[in-house]
Amino acid sequence: MLRAVRGGRAVWAPRGGSGSGSGGAKLGRPLRTLRTAAPQRSDIFRELGPRLSRLGQALRGQLPESEGAWNSLRPHQNSPPPPERADVVVVGGGVLGWSVAYWLKTLENRRHGMRVVVVERDPTYSQASTVLSVGGIRQQFSLPENIRLSLQSATFLRTINEHLWVPNEPPIDIQFQPSGYLFLASEHGAATLEAGVKVQREEGAKVALLSPSQLKAKFPWINTENVAVASYGLENEGWFDPWSLLNAFRRKAMSLGVYSCVGEVTSFVADTADNTPGMPRGVGRVKYVNVRLPDSPEQQPVSCAIVVAAAGAWTGKLLDSATAGLQGSLTLRRLPIEPRKRYVYVWHCPGGPGLETPFLIDTSGAYFRREGIAGNYLGSMSPPEGREPDAGNLEVDHDFFQEEVWPQLAHRVPAFRSLKVKSAWAGYYDYNAFDQNGVLGPHPQLPNVFVLGGFSGHGLQQSPAAGRVAAELLLHGSCAAVDVGRLAPGRLWGSEPLLEAAIV
């Protein structure tokens, strides 16, 4: 019987032998490092200020808890109330919200011609999907739209300092680790994986198919039992620091004039057939949003032309609650975007895979990647169908690792039969319960509410491209780079699901 001891050594009895196979394609081009271009600056005094600022932050972090000046300040205390009028209100200050805000200001025809406000209810980001994710980026999807969005996002990240660097600030380093993704498939999933690779290559992604023998030769630490074929990303895949990307978008957007506001959007006020002659029944147009200010019963109305609903896992709840007061002719259909809790475990294994370790997705759905260079790893898996954990809190179920995750990892990587669990956390997927794909476009019943969410685990990695696509659709009505018509919200009611086969 399995017993993983939290904080101690975990030992697992060996399973059966390993399988082998032959055939398959040879590896393509060698892995190419995804670099970030940093502006060249020789002015030492220009760099001195940011360094001193970081030193001050580090020193403040060492101060003891007290009621003094350092600890009495709350994150929202210096946040101004929202303006009374805006052109665009972005609800949600996660990476998707700040991405679309940045692109709206970057692509506007006239500098300072558009007033964009980002409203975030939790400035600490304690439950934000962005900062609680594992930070992966890949092009190994089954749908062309997802492949294109991730390819364009990888290009953006490769040249991030050309886009998001702010003068007089240090260059941006998102700590990208270009180790690739490695998907393993059994006989049952082989055809689906191979079909996905065909589409990925057609879209320009560099992906190799590996037979079990090729897989074993490249990664000797893998047990290839029950593996029929594997796909390995050769370029633009790996992982990075989500917090660095979020902060980079936020700083740059604010430098371009985007307003940042701490508060919660509680309701919409809209024109409907009940109060506006000539307005069709079943359709409305938001006139302003009500923003509840922190630690206050006060609500600030903000008139606006466009609302971007980018509240992550709470996008569905946002639209439910914000439109609850719209009575009569407008009954809004529910948006099936909801929070799904996912665990992430961190463990130490001195004899585990080395620096060449990719982001591995097992046939069982379990995954792991390297975390640093000192024998540390992180990973998990989604719960079995029908066993979703309670999303009302972010408590971690440590038994889930012992009973579900660890046996799969130890079978695939024998070195993981002995490991030490160090820590764990839980975060949220902004889960699209209809087809686990992103929702990107105007709401059919509220045409000036643009929905940007439901990416079900791949919103962070696609945020640079998704934000640009959203901005171009809002400003120009079309986007030449990526056709996202199939991702529009209208598909959620009455259409066939647009299923993505490669959801982790």
XYZ file of C-alpha atoms in Angstrom:
504
model
C 0.000 0.000 0.000
C 1.307 3.449 -0.866
C 2.283 5.858 1.855
C 3.814 9.241 0.993
C 5.102 10.970 4.107
C 4.744 14.739 3.949
C 8.035 16.367 4.881
C 9.918 13.029 4.899
C 11.114 10.330 2.549
C 8.517 8.471 0.548
C 9.326 4.973 -0.683
C 7.320 3.111 -3.264
C 7.574 -0.547 -4.279
C 8.664 -1.184 -7.910
C 6.096 -1.962 -10.557
C 6.399 -4.119 -13.663
C 9.006 -3.947 -16.397
C 9.365 -1.348 -19.132
C 8.167 -1.592 -22.685
C 10.017 -0.717 -25.864
C 9.250 -0.020 -29.482
C 10.752 1.145 -32.730
C 10.034 3.418 -35.631
C 8.843 7.030 -35.545
C 10.299 10.256 -36.829
C 13.782 11.479 -36.037
C 14.341 14.582 -33.996
C 14.140 17.794 -35.972
C 16.047 20.983 -35.317
C 17.870 21.333 -31.988
C 16.214 23.167 -29.155
C 16.660 26.886 -29.594
C 16.828 29.148 -26.561
C 14.029 31.680 -26.338
C 15.858 34.894 -25.558
C 14.532 38.230 -24.439
C 15.915 41.346 -26.042
C 17.008 43.928 -23.471
C 17.768 47.551 -24.319
C 21.451 48.439 -23.975
C 21.964 51.088 -21.311
C 25.356 52.207 -20.013
C 24.211 54.913 -17.625
C 25.110 53.496 -14.195
C 23.194 56.190 -12.372
C 20.007 55.308 -14.230
C 20.253 51.777 -12.851
C 21.160 52.870 -9.326
C 17.634 54.020 -8.400
C 15.829 50.741 -9.217
C 18.563 48.759 -7.428
C 18.193 50.853 -4.299
C 14.414 50.429 -4.531
C 14.756 46.646 -4.642
C 17.185 46.806 -1.697
C 14.647 48.833 0.275
C 11.920 46.300 -0.473
C 14.180 43.465 0.695
C 15.011 45.301 3.927
C 11.347 46.017 4.630
C 10.633 42.319 4.163
C 13.032 41.552 7.034
C 11.304 43.866 9.515
C 9.262 42.201 12.296
C 5.475 42.331 12.307
C 4.235 45.480 13.996
C 1.585 48.126 13.855
C 4.173 50.567 12.550
C 4.281 52.432 9.301
C 5.518 49.527 7.177
C 2.840 47.019 8.171
C -0.114 49.344 8.647
C -0.202 50.227 4.976
C -2.632 48.190 2.918
C -2.120 47.533 -0.798
C -5.178 49.578 -1.754
C -4.554 52.604 0.468
C -2.832 54.596 -2.246
C -5.196 53.492 -4.984
C -7.350 56.377 -6.233
C -11.073 55.865 -6.864
C -12.053 55.192 -10.451
C -12.828 58.140 -12.714
C -16.465 58.995 -13.346
C -16.084 58.377 -17.061
C -14.077 55.899 -19.129
C -14.033 54.656 -22.674
C -13.192 51.104 -21.615
C -13.558 49.462 -18.200
C -11.554 46.233 -17.882
C -12.961 44.113 -15.062
C -10.097 42.002 -13.749
C -6.460 42.919 -13.225
C -4.948 39.547 -14.058
C -2.568 39.041 -16.946
C -5.368 38.942 -19.567
C -6.915 42.151 -18.246
C -3.645 44.051 -18.231
C -2.696 42.630 -21.623
C -5.821 43.951 -23.328
C -5.395 47.306 -21.526
C -1.812 47.552 -22.782
C -2.764 46.706 -26.350
C -5.690 49.152 -26.380
C -3.321 51.993 -25.524
C -0.577 50.761 -27.835
C -2.885 50.474 -30.840
C -4.975 53.631 -30.280
C -4.905 56.115 -33.142
C -4.144 59.139 -30.975
C -1.951 59.217 -27.876
C -4.052 59.729 -24.736
C -7.130 59.516 -26.913
C -8.714 56.656 -24.984
C -9.372 56.395 -21.249
C -8.903 52.785 -20.116
C -9.564 51.737 -16.510
C -8.576 48.368 -15.005
C -10.582 47.378 -11.909
C -9.121 44.648 -9.670
C -10.758 43.651 -6.402
C -7.706 41.934 -4.862
C -4.465 43.930 -5.220
C -2.577 41.190 -3.347
C -3.481 38.649 -6.072
C -3.786 36.041 -3.317
C -6.277 33.951 -5.312
C -5.392 35.033 -8.838
C -5.044 32.273 -11.417
C -2.124 34.127 -13.015
C 0.286 34.031 -10.088
C -0.787 30.587 -8.830
C -0.164 28.846 -12.161
C 2.912 26.794 -13.067
C 3.837 29.172 -15.890
C 4.020 26.839 -18.895
C 3.907 27.817 -22.561
C 3.464 25.384 -25.450
C 2.189 25.100 -28.986
C 1.103 21.475 -28.629
C -2.652 21.943 -28.987
C -5.148 20.306 -31.306
C -6.978 23.460 -32.462
C -5.331 25.888 -34.925
C -6.586 28.889 -32.921
C -4.762 27.766 -29.783
C -1.580 26.961 -31.686
C -1.555 30.397 -33.369
C -2.261 32.255 -30.144
C 0.592 30.464 -28.387
C 3.005 30.920 -31.303
C 2.330 34.654 -31.386
C 2.637 34.853 -27.605
C 6.021 33.095 -27.768
C 7.226 35.642 -30.332
C 6.086 38.446 -28.030
C 7.870 36.928 -25.018
C 11.051 36.459 -27.032
C 11.170 40.231 -27.651
C 9.361 41.320 -24.484
C 11.664 44.248 -23.760
C 10.844 45.763 -27.145
C 7.208 45.886 -26.044
C 6.990 46.208 -22.272
C 10.236 47.797 -21.104
C 9.604 51.099 -19.316
C 12.334 53.785 -19.562
C 14.441 54.159 -16.413
C 13.366 50.696 -15.245
C 15.499 47.522 -15.236
C 15.158 45.216 -18.264
C 12.405 42.613 -17.960
C 13.465 39.059 -17.177
C 10.626 36.524 -17.173
C 13.101 33.718 -16.334
C 12.170 31.612 -19.315
C 13.311 27.973 -19.220
C 13.289 26.644 -22.830
C 13.057 22.945 -21.983
C 10.065 22.062 -24.160
C 6.922 20.045 -23.491
C 6.889 16.258 -23.756
C 3.488 14.602 -24.238
C 3.272 10.823 -23.819
C 0.471 8.804 -25.405
C -0.648 5.206 -24.973
C -2.001 3.075 -27.808
C -5.438 4.503 -26.999
C -4.278 8.129 -27.375
C -1.654 7.724 -30.099
C -3.869 8.638 -33.051
C -5.101 11.809 -31.331
C -1.565 12.900 -30.476
C -0.276 12.239 -33.998
C -3.201 14.146 -35.536
C -2.426 17.062 -33.224
C 1.226 17.119 -34.266
C 0.173 17.224 -37.917
C -1.906 20.366 -37.263
C 0.872 21.908 -35.141
C 3.413 21.474 -37.922
C 1.010 22.926 -40.486
C 0.721 26.022 -38.284
C 4.495 26.399 -38.050
C 5.251 24.802 -34.672
C 8.442 22.749 -34.358
C 7.402 19.421 -32.841
C 9.020 15.980 -33.110
C 7.343 12.590 -32.828
C 9.332 10.027 -30.838
C 8.985 6.257 -30.717
C 9.478 4.542 -27.326
C 13.075 3.636 -28.243
C 13.865 7.205 -29.320
C 12.199 8.494 -26.159
C 14.345 6.206 -23.993
C 17.518 7.210 -25.841
C 16.881 10.915 -25.306
C 15.532 10.692 -21.747
C 16.997 7.535 -20.141
C 15.255 8.243 -16.824
C 11.799 7.613 -18.346
C 10.050 4.270 -18.015
C 8.478 3.805 -21.452
C 6.009 1.116 -20.398
C 2.589 1.680 -22.033
C 3.955 4.550 -24.156
C 3.166 4.122 -27.851
C 4.379 7.519 -29.068
C 5.535 10.877 -27.685
C 5.611 14.434 -29.013
C 8.386 16.839 -28.053
C 8.389 20.604 -28.605
C 11.675 21.787 -30.105
C 11.145 25.554 -29.955
C 9.239 28.195 -27.993
C 8.114 25.817 -25.239
C 8.960 25.656 -21.573
C 7.993 27.755 -18.562
C 8.478 31.243 -17.147
C 7.639 33.375 -14.108
C 3.960 34.453 -14.253
C 4.379 37.274 -11.734
C 7.088 38.904 -13.852
C 4.855 38.915 -16.919
C 1.866 40.300 -15.026
C 3.937 43.099 -13.509
C 5.516 43.923 -16.857
C 2.119 44.322 -18.534
C 0.818 46.356 -15.605
C 3.775 48.746 -15.402
C 3.851 49.358 -19.138
C 0.085 49.855 -19.414
C 0.117 52.377 -16.576
C 3.045 54.206 -18.161
C 0.856 54.581 -21.259
C -1.921 56.156 -19.203
C -4.095 53.224 -18.111
C -5.891 53.877 -14.805
C -5.536 51.221 -12.086
C -8.362 50.991 -9.566
C -8.879 48.735 -6.537
C -12.529 47.822 -6.202
C -15.207 45.337 -7.177
C -17.640 45.756 -10.041
C -20.970 44.863 -8.491
C -23.555 45.745 -11.123
C -24.225 47.065 -14.605
C -26.748 49.715 -15.565
C -27.928 49.136 -19.105
C -30.309 50.379 -21.763
C -32.921 47.699 -22.496
C -36.261 47.498 -24.279
C -37.897 48.447 -20.971
C -36.276 51.871 -20.780
C -35.100 52.640 -24.304
C -37.491 53.035 -27.265
C -36.409 51.011 -30.263
C -34.130 48.656 -28.319
C -34.848 45.011 -29.297
C -36.069 42.700 -26.570
C -33.457 40.317 -25.182
C -30.585 42.722 -25.920
C -29.090 45.494 -23.807
C -26.228 47.961 -23.774
C -24.258 48.775 -20.623
C -24.187 52.492 -19.821
C -22.081 52.380 -16.683
C -20.717 50.015 -14.067
C -20.917 50.378 -10.293
C -17.605 49.888 -8.482
C -17.618 49.135 -4.753
C -14.613 50.754 -3.112
C -12.515 48.752 -0.605
C -13.488 48.944 3.096
C -16.453 51.119 2.219
C -20.154 50.776 1.460
C -19.703 53.447 -1.201
C -20.128 52.598 -4.874
C -18.678 54.723 -7.644
C -20.612 54.706 -10.940
C -18.343 54.789 -13.986
C -19.937 55.571 -17.329
C -18.320 53.692 -20.184
C -18.663 52.696 -23.819
C -17.133 49.216 -23.487
C -16.743 46.678 -20.679
C -14.124 43.925 -20.949
C -15.076 40.989 -18.703
C -11.662 39.511 -17.860
C -12.294 38.380 -14.291
C -10.668 34.975 -14.757
C -12.375 32.141 -12.927
C -15.064 34.564 -11.734
C -16.056 35.871 -15.174
C -19.285 33.846 -15.186
C -20.159 34.932 -11.657
C -19.368 38.549 -12.553
C -21.900 38.589 -15.375
C -24.481 36.741 -13.272
C -24.285 39.191 -10.376
C -23.703 42.350 -12.393
C -26.799 41.739 -14.518
C -29.040 40.406 -11.729
C -30.794 43.767 -11.475
C -31.666 43.924 -15.168
C -35.307 42.934 -15.067
C -37.992 42.540 -17.662
C -37.038 42.134 -21.288
C -33.408 41.126 -20.706
C -32.770 37.763 -19.080
C -29.093 36.979 -19.566
C -28.085 33.448 -20.444
C -25.494 32.064 -18.052
C -21.858 32.089 -19.128
C -20.389 28.649 -18.235
C -17.054 29.957 -16.903
C -16.413 28.870 -13.336
C -13.529 28.282 -10.910
C -12.048 24.788 -10.744
C -9.502 24.142 -7.999
C -6.194 22.551 -8.948
C -3.345 21.498 -6.659
C 0.381 21.971 -7.286
C 2.937 20.011 -5.254
C 6.641 20.718 -4.894
C 9.066 17.922 -4.050
C 12.776 17.226 -3.785
C 14.494 14.248 -5.370
C 18.320 14.404 -5.484
C 18.540 11.530 -7.979
C 15.819 12.848 -10.269
C 16.030 14.036 -13.894
C 18.559 16.767 -14.656
C 18.694 20.081 -16.495
C 17.373 18.635 -19.745
C 14.048 17.744 -18.088
C 11.082 18.910 -20.190
C 7.598 19.754 -18.978
C 6.303 16.165 -19.075
C 2.643 15.231 -19.515
C 2.114 11.552 -18.734
C -0.405 9.206 -20.366
C -2.299 9.310 -17.054
C -2.618 13.099 -17.128
C -0.059 13.599 -14.362
C 2.562 16.243 -15.127
C 5.766 17.632 -13.695
C 8.588 19.990 -14.530
C 11.893 20.955 -13.023
C 11.856 23.804 -10.484
C 15.297 25.385 -10.394
C 18.499 23.364 -10.585
C 18.782 21.728 -7.142
C 16.751 18.551 -7.585
C 13.401 20.258 -7.036
C 10.269 19.584 -9.107
C 6.657 20.603 -9.181
C 3.632 18.907 -10.664
C 0.171 17.444 -10.164
C -2.779 16.252 -12.248
C -6.426 17.144 -12.730
C -8.882 15.181 -10.577
C -10.821 12.290 -12.102
C -14.155 13.082 -13.739
C -16.864 13.628 -11.147
C -14.424 14.237 -8.282
C -13.864 17.968 -8.492
C -12.704 19.407 -5.153
C -14.585 22.184 -3.380
C -13.682 25.465 -5.080
C -14.879 27.499 -2.104
C -11.386 27.590 -0.617
C -7.744 27.053 -1.568
C -6.946 24.332 0.942
C -4.646 21.587 -0.379
C -5.571 17.910 -0.246
C -2.239 16.220 0.478
C -3.815 12.776 0.214
C -4.529 13.507 -3.447
C -0.788 13.534 -4.114
C -0.255 10.291 -2.225
C -3.175 8.403 -3.722
C -3.451 9.809 -7.260
C -0.395 11.770 -8.379
C 2.581 10.042 -6.818
C 1.878 6.510 -8.112
C 1.709 7.843 -11.699
C 4.910 9.860 -11.329
C 6.808 7.027 -9.653
C 5.777 4.615 -12.386
C 6.906 6.943 -15.177
C 10.106 8.163 -13.460
C 11.504 5.418 -11.192
C 13.708 7.969 -9.386
C 10.512 9.505 -7.997
C 9.829 6.341 -5.987
C 11.845 8.099 -3.296
C 11.065 11.782 -2.905
C 10.390 14.405 -0.266
C 7.329 16.625 -0.546
C 8.367 20.153 0.421
C 5.289 22.316 -0.105
C 2.056 22.667 -2.034
C -0.510 25.231 -3.061
C -3.852 25.410 -4.806
C -5.052 27.744 -7.544
C -7.956 28.171 -9.909
C -8.532 27.326 -13.548
C -10.951 29.732 -15.232
C -12.768 26.680 -16.491
C -15.091 26.769 -19.475
C -17.489 23.945 -18.601
C -18.862 23.859 -22.158
C -15.749 22.919 -24.120
C -12.648 23.921 -22.087
C -11.662 26.565 -24.636
C -11.165 30.303 -24.443
C -14.124 32.640 -24.932
C -13.170 35.745 -26.858
C -15.664 38.214 -28.294
C -18.732 40.372 -27.598
C -21.563 38.930 -25.549
C -24.535 38.180 -27.846
C -27.001 39.924 -25.524
C -24.725 42.744 -24.340
C -22.802 43.753 -27.486
C -20.602 46.288 -25.680
C -19.473 43.691 -23.105
C -16.420 41.875 -24.457
C -15.773 38.481 -22.845
C -12.160 37.386 -22.420
C -11.856 34.232 -20.315
C -12.563 30.543 -19.939
C -9.152 29.469 -21.227
C -9.157 26.500 -18.828
C -5.495 26.571 -17.904
C -3.834 28.176 -20.945
C -4.834 31.820 -20.470
C -1.462 32.904 -19.053
C 0.578 31.550 -21.935
C -1.786 32.986 -24.549
C -2.282 36.348 -22.818
C 0.031 38.436 -25.037
C -1.708 37.345 -28.245
C -5.221 37.102 -26.780
C -4.960 40.642 -25.422
C -3.889 41.960 -28.812
C -6.650 40.098 -30.637
C -9.225 41.490 -28.208
C -7.903 45.035 -28.640
C -7.943 44.792 -32.445
C -11.489 43.450 -32.437
C -12.594 46.296 -30.168
C -10.806 48.999 -32.145
C -11.169 47.742 -35.714
C -13.793 44.991 -35.651
C -11.398 42.402 -37.062
C -8.011 40.810 -36.468
C -5.819 39.820 -39.387
C -3.238 37.821 -37.429
C -5.495 35.206 -35.809
C -9.039 34.315 -36.819
C -10.805 33.713 -33.514
C -14.359 33.688 -34.848
C -14.919 30.168 -33.541
C -14.011 31.306 -30.009
C -16.835 33.875 -29.857
C -19.299 33.538 -26.950
C -22.223 32.702 -29.239
C -21.001 29.114 -29.572
C -21.781 28.481 -25.904
C -25.514 28.330 -26.567
C -26.816 25.924 -29.166
C -23.605 25.070 -31.008
C -21.387 22.012 -30.968
C -18.540 22.216 -28.442
C -15.211 23.350 -29.862
C -13.185 20.720 -28.049
C -9.449 20.985 -27.410
C -7.837 17.558 -27.074
C -4.699 18.742 -25.250
C -6.076 20.079 -21.966
C -3.737 19.384 -19.033
